């Protein structure tokens, strides 16, 4: 399902970076602190309001971005005037040589889950801040929304079709993230090309309107794409279109799509009509501004698949996760590691290197997110460690097929308490517990 | 300020497209309708709830994407199994040969403004749907939010620093769109490289925490970047940090940045302290989850610049514009053009080719958005036509420097009624009026 990506053929990601990362490194080189061993942590201070869990996505893309994080000649040229000539020289030979551990893709996260632990010199690790946060904040926001939609759909397939409502490259990443979280397919062809996500599609109203009659449009589509195709039946009159669809395609018609009106009501009418026409195996696909709540509200309606657009690619009210990337420990004057943290009242962080495991009951039900500060929390016997090696000495070791992430998400969801399926706003499904210093 | 982009050096945009666009064209080729002359329109059905106007952005990027919309060998390979061999051959030689008119970049829009009018064969025009909508929906959402923030800032500079909160490529487009809408600079280095947006930056808490003392951090920054730099003063204790900042940099210190706490309150205390220390020219930059309302609430506080992140890159509550791309007219059997529109109750469209002008009073104040259906509305003498040629016979003719778009937005805002500066929710600042059939 996935095709591996190779850094060599990919454009540089080095300028997907905030200006200040570079000037900070220049100043740290001046003060002799740039090479201090440092530990950065990427984590959420909280979940978006009302959400009970989040989903880690973007890990594979972040590893690709890290491999392509080299300041090539055009990048160096663009940085003239931003940093000194000496700094430009340093940047030209930059590559990350440190280590990264993280939650693997598809894993569930909770407040303060240490999603990434990046260890290296300050200079090499701080430069990755912006691009890592961009990828994690976006992809995890989409996956977190997608996962709730998949739960709400209760086993009915969900199709991602939101490309047109978000930035053209964000659309590709959104399709990938939704697939990790359990969506079955995407409309996005680049996601098919780059990430191996299955692509699918029906037809637009413009296709019907292009033809002199709905009958000619349906006939063209069925003759070209086969009777298994999905016909869009709400351009003019739904009842007449359904009749025509079965007349043209026969009772073996794959599906009809509804994209307007009271979807539950219309789906019931269409189901009844299809059954009366003998097309009892013809499925009903619904689209039209669906989110997890609209999907849940259609649970009792005869709907066979959901196409989700805008609300998916915009994170269903939470287009970003609010992950931050903070220095939590660094080498001191004496070469020993020192825990560090900002002290301000409303944005305080917890210093120190973090470890994490999911505490589980003997029955395998998650009970807590245990975050160890400074030392790894002890496994009670039924627990599950959450951090895996992603990069060792600058070499990516954590790459995996996208289907592995998809399977992991299914498994991680299955071990959560049943409250996870509640669509109402509420507290995190399990509490976060800190252990250690 | 801008560097022109050349399609030849850019990757193909052809797969940033929904699966169904291709299968529709295949079916239309089968029915003999693919070459029917067609007019598509990209437009908003409404403004986001409570917004009084929108800002067109992404025009230049859309023209670049159109030029790079070619199905190269890897794209064709990825489409095997999606469409027929015959269709793949057609795609391989695809290029858009039609005409496009549109609102130029930076222009204000209102409900039903015909932002793009795309004329060509059905096949060539429908294929552009997804990528055009992606770019317009994203970039205009950011510009629309940015414009309100700039108005709320009342002349104080606004700096875009939200890259880490959105997809890494969306971040670059967001920086560009914010600049069009009046932001002064960005933190994003790729936006500097690709679009010539001025970049700037301060320092992060990690830089202070890296050093053994705040004094050492400030000294390193000032010695490296000069006294004109901006020192971050809320890592430990703001009052002590401000004292130290002036001690280290002298009274010529460029600025201090506040990133937490009650910004208005703290800014007043810091202003007083800076003045007492003789640093009366030292500016105060504030950041921390600002949106247009928070910016407006700081109008009376001694703040000199706003750094805006999350709320900007997520469109301040409206991450997408909801633009749609609809077939409004197409050639009939007899070669004459026929107006077409979907008939469903909740998503009906208005058929027919559109024209538009902004009706203005003799004093040059905008009074209405006049949309002509089928024919161009008449200019009363003080009006302003809104559609300009962007593509002629497949050749891009509407490219312009980014600063031209920025200047246009300033001018377009200036002619709107004064209610445009209201941050409260309300009706569109001028009504949309339809003329013609």
XYZ file of N, CA, C and O in Angstrom, chain B residues 23-91:
276
model
N -12.116 10.493 -14.079
C -13.096 9.520 -14.570
C -14.258 10.231 -15.261
O -14.817 9.716 -16.231
N -14.594 11.439 -14.794
C -15.648 12.206 -15.490
C -15.208 12.546 -16.912
O -16.005 12.462 -17.853
N -13.962 12.960 -17.058
C -13.491 13.305 -18.402
C -13.496 12.065 -19.295
O -13.896 12.118 -20.466
N -13.078 10.936 -18.717
C -13.104 9.700 -19.514
C -14.532 9.393 -19.995
O -14.740 9.069 -21.172
N -15.493 9.546 -19.103
C -16.883 9.272 -19.483
C -17.396 10.310 -20.485
O -18.156 9.979 -21.407
N -16.990 11.555 -20.315
C -17.427 12.601 -21.249
C -16.809 12.404 -22.624
O -17.419 12.729 -23.651
N -15.613 11.883 -22.670
C -15.013 11.556 -23.964
C -15.809 10.441 -24.641
O -16.006 10.446 -25.858
N -16.292 9.523 -23.833
C -17.107 8.431 -24.356
C -18.419 8.949 -24.944
O -18.863 8.496 -26.012
N -19.034 9.906 -24.256
C -20.342 10.406 -24.720
C -20.207 11.536 -25.736
O -21.217 12.076 -26.205
N -18.996 11.919 -26.045
C -18.799 12.959 -27.054
C -19.054 14.367 -26.555
O -19.232 15.302 -27.337
N -19.056 14.549 -25.231
C -19.331 15.876 -24.665
C -18.089 16.540 -24.094
O -18.150 17.695 -23.669
N -16.980 15.821 -24.084
C -15.775 16.332 -23.407
C -15.281 17.635 -23.997
O -14.718 18.476 -23.300
N -15.517 17.813 -25.300
C -14.999 19.017 -25.959
C -16.015 20.150 -25.999
O -15.765 21.191 -26.614
N -17.155 19.962 -25.392
C -18.136 21.057 -25.354
C -17.525 22.270 -24.658
O -16.996 22.155 -23.559
N -17.639 23.404 -25.291
C -17.190 24.661 -24.704
C -17.919 24.855 -23.376
O -19.153 24.683 -23.302
N -17.205 25.187 -22.319
C -17.808 25.259 -20.986
C -17.290 26.471 -20.229
O -16.160 26.915 -20.438
N -18.133 26.989 -19.359
C -17.719 28.078 -18.464
C -17.914 27.606 -17.026
O -19.026 27.233 -16.631
N -16.817 27.584 -16.284
C -16.879 27.274 -14.855
C -16.672 28.560 -14.066
O -15.962 29.463 -14.509
N -17.281 28.609 -12.905
C -17.144 29.788 -12.047
C -16.719 29.353 -10.650
O -17.284 28.411 -10.090
N -15.719 30.041 -10.118
C -15.277 29.802 -8.734
C -15.813 30.960 -7.899
O -15.515 32.119 -8.176
N -16.618 30.636 -6.882
C -17.277 31.709 -6.119
C -17.650 31.237 -4.720
O -17.734 30.035 -4.465
N -17.879 32.202 -3.800
C -18.390 31.881 -2.456
C -19.901 32.009 -2.443
O -20.452 32.994 -2.933
N -20.592 31.026 -1.879
C -22.048 31.163 -1.714
C -22.362 32.209 -0.650
O -23.396 32.842 -0.671
N -21.443 32.329 0.312
C -21.645 33.275 1.419
C -20.292 33.579 2.036
O -19.301 32.929 1.699
N -20.262 34.547 2.948
C -19.054 34.781 3.731
C -19.100 33.877 4.958
O -20.178 33.452 5.371
N -17.953 33.591 5.561
C -17.985 32.873 6.841
C -18.847 33.657 7.834
O -18.901 34.887 7.771
N -19.484 32.947 8.734
C -20.425 33.564 9.654
C -19.812 34.774 10.370
O -18.750 34.668 10.983
N -20.501 35.890 10.259
C -20.083 37.078 10.996
C -19.079 37.957 10.267
O -18.885 39.106 10.637
N -18.446 37.438 9.233
C -17.472 38.232 8.496
C -18.171 39.217 7.574
O -19.222 38.903 7.001
N -17.557 40.389 7.399
C -18.182 41.450 6.597
C -17.604 41.551 5.189
O -18.157 42.212 4.317
N -16.463 40.943 4.986
C -15.847 40.935 3.657
C -14.805 39.826 3.629
O -14.402 39.302 4.673
N -14.356 39.487 2.447
C -13.265 38.527 2.298
C -12.176 39.121 1.433
O -12.373 40.170 0.804
N -11.027 38.465 1.393
C -9.882 38.947 0.615
C -9.421 37.847 -0.341
O -9.182 36.712 0.088
N -9.310 38.186 -1.594
C -8.860 37.222 -2.600
C -7.345 37.057 -2.495
O -6.601 38.025 -2.632
N -6.895 35.839 -2.280
C -5.452 35.580 -2.294
C -5.202 34.225 -2.932
O -6.104 33.389 -3.015
N -3.980 34.038 -3.397
C -3.605 32.781 -4.046
C -3.635 32.881 -5.571
O -3.325 31.896 -6.255
N -3.991 34.039 -6.097
C -4.104 34.165 -7.558
C -2.774 33.816 -8.237
O -2.726 32.994 -9.159
N -1.695 34.416 -7.760
C -0.380 34.150 -8.365
C 0.006 32.685 -8.232
O 0.540 32.079 -9.166
N -0.275 32.098 -7.105
C 0.030 30.670 -6.912
C -0.829 29.802 -7.814
O -0.371 28.774 -8.331
N -2.065 30.202 -7.999
C -2.959 29.424 -8.869
C -2.463 29.465 -10.315
O -2.512 28.455 -11.031
N -1.967 30.613 -10.728
C -1.448 30.717 -12.101
C -0.199 29.843 -12.254
O -0.021 29.180 -13.285
N 0.648 29.826 -11.248
C 1.806 28.923 -11.278
C 1.363 27.465 -11.370
O 1.914 26.675 -12.135
N 0.352 27.127 -10.559
C -0.132 25.739 -10.538
C -0.724 25.352 -11.888
O -0.540 24.220 -12.358
N -1.407 26.283 -12.514
C -2.007 26.009 -13.822
C -0.906 25.752 -14.857
O -1.001 24.824 -15.671
N 0.141 26.538 -14.799
C 1.252 26.337 -15.747
C 1.940 24.987 -15.544
O 2.469 24.408 -16.483
N 1.977 24.528 -14.299
C 2.655 23.253 -13.993
C 1.691 22.072 -14.029
O 2.049 20.976 -13.619
N 0.467 22.308 -14.504
C -0.536 21.246 -14.519
C -0.340 20.386 -15.764
O -1.045 20.517 -16.758
N 0.654 19.516 -15.720
C 0.956 18.585 -16.811
C 1.128 17.191 -16.211
O 1.782 17.049 -15.177
N 0.585 16.226 -16.872
C 0.700 14.845 -16.398
C 2.026 14.281 -16.897
O 2.131 13.835 -18.035
N 3.039 14.338 -16.036
C 4.356 13.824 -16.411
C 4.386 12.298 -16.264
O 3.390 11.682 -15.852
N 5.497 11.704 -16.588
C 5.579 10.235 -16.598
C 5.239 9.605 -15.245
O 4.469 8.635 -15.193
N 5.766 10.126 -14.133
C 5.385 9.520 -12.847
C 3.876 9.659 -12.573
O 3.265 8.742 -12.003
N 3.293 10.759 -12.986
C 1.850 10.942 -12.779
C 1.067 9.918 -13.585
O 0.141 9.276 -13.080
N 1.454 9.763 -14.835
C 0.766 8.790 -15.691
C 0.891 7.389 -15.098
O -0.089 6.626 -15.041
N 2.073 7.072 -14.621
C 2.292 5.744 -14.026
C 1.376 5.537 -12.820
O 0.840 4.442 -12.606
N 1.194 6.606 -12.022
C 0.366 6.487 -10.814
C -1.111 6.327 -11.145
O -1.898 5.924 -10.290
N -1.482 6.655 -12.386
C -2.902 6.625 -12.760
C -3.326 5.325 -13.420
O -4.484 5.183 -13.814
N -2.412 4.399 -13.547
C -2.818 3.110 -14.119
C -3.826 2.457 -13.187
O -3.626 2.406 -11.980
N -4.905 2.014 -13.759
C -5.972 1.441 -12.938
C -7.033 2.458 -12.566
O -8.118 2.106 -12.128
N -6.728 3.750 -12.722
C -7.718 4.788 -12.434
C -8.532 5.089 -13.690
O -9.755 5.200 -13.641
N -7.837 5.235 -14.799
C -8.529 5.493 -16.072
C -7.956 4.570 -17.158
O -6.947 3.897 -16.946
N -8.596 4.594 -18.312
C -8.212 3.694 -19.402
C -6.899 4.114 -20.058
O -6.435 5.248 -19.899
N -6.317 3.207 -20.814
C -5.060 3.481 -21.518
C -5.230 4.648 -22.485
O -4.360 5.520 -22.603
N -6.377 4.678 -23.139
C -6.681 5.756 -24.067
C -6.721 7.109 -23.346
O -6.210 8.118 -23.828
N -7.304 7.092 -22.176
C -7.403 8.315 -21.374
C -6.012 8.743 -20.884
O -5.703 9.942 -20.845
N -5.192 7.787 -20.522
C -3.829 8.108 -20.077
C -3.072 8.828 -21.189
O -2.339 9.789 -20.939
N -3.295 8.357 -22.407
C -2.631 8.986 -23.543
C -3.099 10.432 -23.697
O -2.295 11.346 -23.935
N -4.400 10.630 -23.555
C -4.951 11.982 -23.636
C -4.365 12.876 -22.540
O -3.960 14.003 -22.787
N -4.285 12.338 -21.331
C -3.754 13.116 -20.204
C -2.297 13.503 -20.431
O -1.870 14.605 -20.080
